[in-house]
Amino acid sequence: MATARLRDVAERAGVSIRTVSNVVNGYAQVSEETRRRVEKAVAELGYRPNLLARNLKRGRTGLLALVVPELDVPYFSELARAVIAEARTYGYTVVIDQTDGEPDRERELIMRGASAALFDGVILSPLSLSQADLARRDGSDPLVLLGERIAESPYDHVAIDNVAAAYTATEHLLDLGRTRIAAVGDQPYDTGETAQLRTRGYRDAHAARGLAVDESLVVATPRFHRSDGAAAMAALLDRPDGPPDAVFCYNDLLALGAIRTLLTRGLRIPEDVAVVGFDDIEAGRYNTPTLTTISPDKAAIARLAVQRITGRLGDGPQQPPVELWAPHRLEIRESTAGS
Amino acid sequence: MATARLRDVAERAGVSIRTVSNVVNGYAQVSEETRRRVEKAVAELGYRPNLLARNLKRGRTGLLALVVPELDVPYFSELARAVIAEARTYGYTVVIDQTDGEPDRERELIMRGASAALFDGVILSPLSLSQADLARRDGSDPLVLLGERIAESPYDHVAIDNVAAAYTATEHLLDLGRTRIAAVGDQPYDTGETAQLRTRGYRDAHAARGLAVDESLVVATPRFHRSDGAAAMAALLDRPDGPPDAVFCYNDLLALGAIRTLLTRGLRIPEDVAVVGFDDIEAGRYNTPTLTTISPDKAAIARLAVQRITGRLGDGPQQPPVELWAPHRLEIRESTAGS
């Protein structure tokens, strides 16, 4: 079969070539009925827009890049699923790359994408990009930052309120009568603003009740993996002044690692040590005990990010960069509630 | 600093521009010593090939596509990490897309990539592509299939020996004296050749000892998620003839879901029911109990796949499609060994 062209689709759908083009390119000014007719013809004929030709003509590729530190950290793979689903509703294909949080790799990706005009937009969850790095970016394609806020950046930013979320998690443990609550996952300021915000929420929750924070219970970890949580928990259990009675971990992987250490040492959860995580990944919902956690609304994060990209690709006047906040909630499960 | 060009790298490394080009483009005819010298100069100067220019000149983009069913299935995200690492050693960037195992989406991706010349090669882990789908693909860019074998396809294929792996897993349970071993994760033939191969290995292990398989213990699941494993295990426990004394699950997520059900029902692992998974994802290594599993060599799968792609991008004569096998091994942990 010869390759179907735009005009073949138009003929079959009984519409103009321009209308087919509008549908294929995801423009809004097409009635739902017409869109359905065109999409049916596209499917029947197996029509596929020539991306390279489109690229040349419109300077667009139909591709969004999602750049995350680590795909095998479930929070990012679950977020990727949400971004892919959201982008598809706008006719965009998402391609994904991971940086391992290496500054060079992150820089390379935001620069390379721009210079090669491969992507119509980039959604980036940076671990270590600085303001200076971003300022050097000369691409005009939209960039949306996820998670970590980079002060004074000229780009849109989507996040949850990390201070409020950590406050809620800590408050929950205080409400349970816990008095020695460890915070696991702190990071130095230059590479971990998100972690710093969570530590602030942890401190604020103590301060609101007039409680002093035992600084030795605020524990930094090299990364946010299960092995880091397991090691941090082991160190906490070996303290001469005895173990904490609760642990707030800055992500679920740290919490699952900490739980493994606690169970291996014969401690009961939550009776001896209550555990709260952050991210609400699926692994925590099937763990024994199931994991109490802060659940960020990943679908909302994806929706806000993709909307900012597509909005900036329109023909209207460019708006100034904004900060958008997605909701979160505390999910109480067995690791604190005990049932 | 001005952007480094090919000639800057050549000067610093003390080689010709052509040699730098050979190294950067991953051609083979460069000595190891020269390659190292060029790579050092590339790193020191921060040289990055201009993708658009390269694309125009050579019809190449420097991009490999990795297409997997589901990124939030940890096996695929761990495999993605391995593919990204391997591709980087050849100077390739990997972009990733997920299909959710939808046949339309898989077809669209293998076709679109080819027609748009976006990718220099595609590594595809198909769930539901048929021989006919692949035959319709007209792109000349290399495609490597992972996992499921599609008979008579004109493409390279990389997999592990699923029959042998399932045989080993079942044999391990038989060696422990288990007599009622359930197999969880069977799939109908048209969409699940991999599952069929694992069922065959499970049957063969029984047959080798002259044991009959209780067909009612071979359980199909809609997908390979934790929720499917939890539901299948619940159904097995509710059987009038009593629960099985062991379960071989066709991936670790199914096994982790099954373990959750067993623990919720108050059963002991492995004393009452031993559990074996498949994939060796990190979650199984930190679960309590830790999960005995078949560990496919993901780094070898990635290496073989990327080597096939880069080999086919060279200028030499094209070789016929091959089937390549990556190794696997049984990792014995608490869910069968009890300690």
PDB file of C-alpha atoms in Angstrom, chain A residues 260, chain B residues 247 249 251-257 259 269 274-294 331-336:
ATOM      1  CA  ARG A 260      13.880  -3.723  56.314  1.00  0.00           C
TER       2      ARG A 260
ATOM      3  CA  VAL B 247       4.117 -20.484  44.319  1.00  0.00           C
ATOM      4  CA  CYS B 249       5.296 -16.254  40.052  1.00  0.00           C
ATOM      5  CA  ASN B 251       7.590 -11.814  37.791  1.00  0.00           C
ATOM      6  CA  ASP B 252       8.619 -10.237  41.083  1.00  0.00           C
ATOM      7  CA  LEU B 253       5.653  -7.862  41.224  1.00  0.00           C
ATOM      8  CA  LEU B 254       3.242 -10.812  41.142  1.00  0.00           C
ATOM      9  CA  ALA B 255       5.336 -12.479  43.865  1.00  0.00           C
ATOM     10  CA  LEU B 256       5.344  -9.359  46.065  1.00  0.00           C
ATOM     11  CA  GLY B 257       1.566  -9.102  45.703  1.00  0.00           C
ATOM     12  CA  ILE B 259       3.425 -12.337  49.637  1.00  0.00           C
ATOM     13  CA  ILE B 269       6.758 -17.785  54.322  1.00  0.00           C
ATOM     14  CA  ALA B 274       7.409 -20.838  49.606  1.00  0.00           C
ATOM     15  CA  VAL B 275       7.519 -18.089  46.961  1.00  0.00           C
ATOM     16  CA  VAL B 276       9.774 -17.626  43.915  1.00  0.00           C
ATOM     17  CA  GLY B 277       9.654 -14.614  41.599  1.00  0.00           C
ATOM     18  CA  PHE B 278      11.284 -13.634  38.329  1.00  0.00           C
ATOM     19  CA  ASP B 279      13.268 -10.451  37.339  1.00  0.00           C
ATOM     20  CA  ASP B 280      15.332  -9.737  40.486  1.00  0.00           C
ATOM     21  CA  ILE B 281      14.088  -6.179  40.979  1.00  0.00           C
ATOM     22  CA  GLU B 282      15.391  -4.153  43.901  1.00  0.00           C
ATOM     23  CA  ALA B 283      12.063  -4.283  45.755  1.00  0.00           C
ATOM     24  CA  GLY B 284      12.484  -8.043  46.219  1.00  0.00           C
ATOM     25  CA  ARG B 285      15.889  -7.616  47.828  1.00  0.00           C
ATOM     26  CA  TYR B 286      14.489  -5.326  50.558  1.00  0.00           C
ATOM     27  CA  ASN B 287      11.143  -7.022  51.110  1.00  0.00           C
ATOM     28  CA  THR B 288      10.556  -9.001  54.300  1.00  0.00           C
ATOM     29  CA  PRO B 289      10.932 -11.848  53.521  1.00  0.00           C
ATOM     30  CA  THR B 290      13.495 -11.154  50.812  1.00  0.00           C
ATOM     31  CA  LEU B 291      12.426 -12.734  47.552  1.00  0.00           C
ATOM     32  CA  THR B 292      13.986 -15.749  45.884  1.00  0.00           C
ATOM     33  CA  THR B 293      13.968 -15.012  42.169  1.00  0.00           C
ATOM     34  CA  ILE B 294      15.336 -15.703  38.723  1.00  0.00           C
ATOM     35  CA  GLU B 331      18.984 -16.039  43.583  1.00  0.00           C
ATOM     36  CA  ILE B 332      17.948 -17.959  46.694  1.00  0.00           C
ATOM     37  CA  ARG B 333      16.646 -15.704  49.488  1.00  0.00           C
ATOM     38  CA  GLU B 334      14.335 -15.826  52.507  1.00  0.00           C
ATOM     39  CA  SER B 335      11.068 -16.533  50.673  1.00  0.00           C
ATOM     40  CA  THR B 336      12.261 -20.090  50.037  1.00  0.00           C
TER      41      THR B 336
END
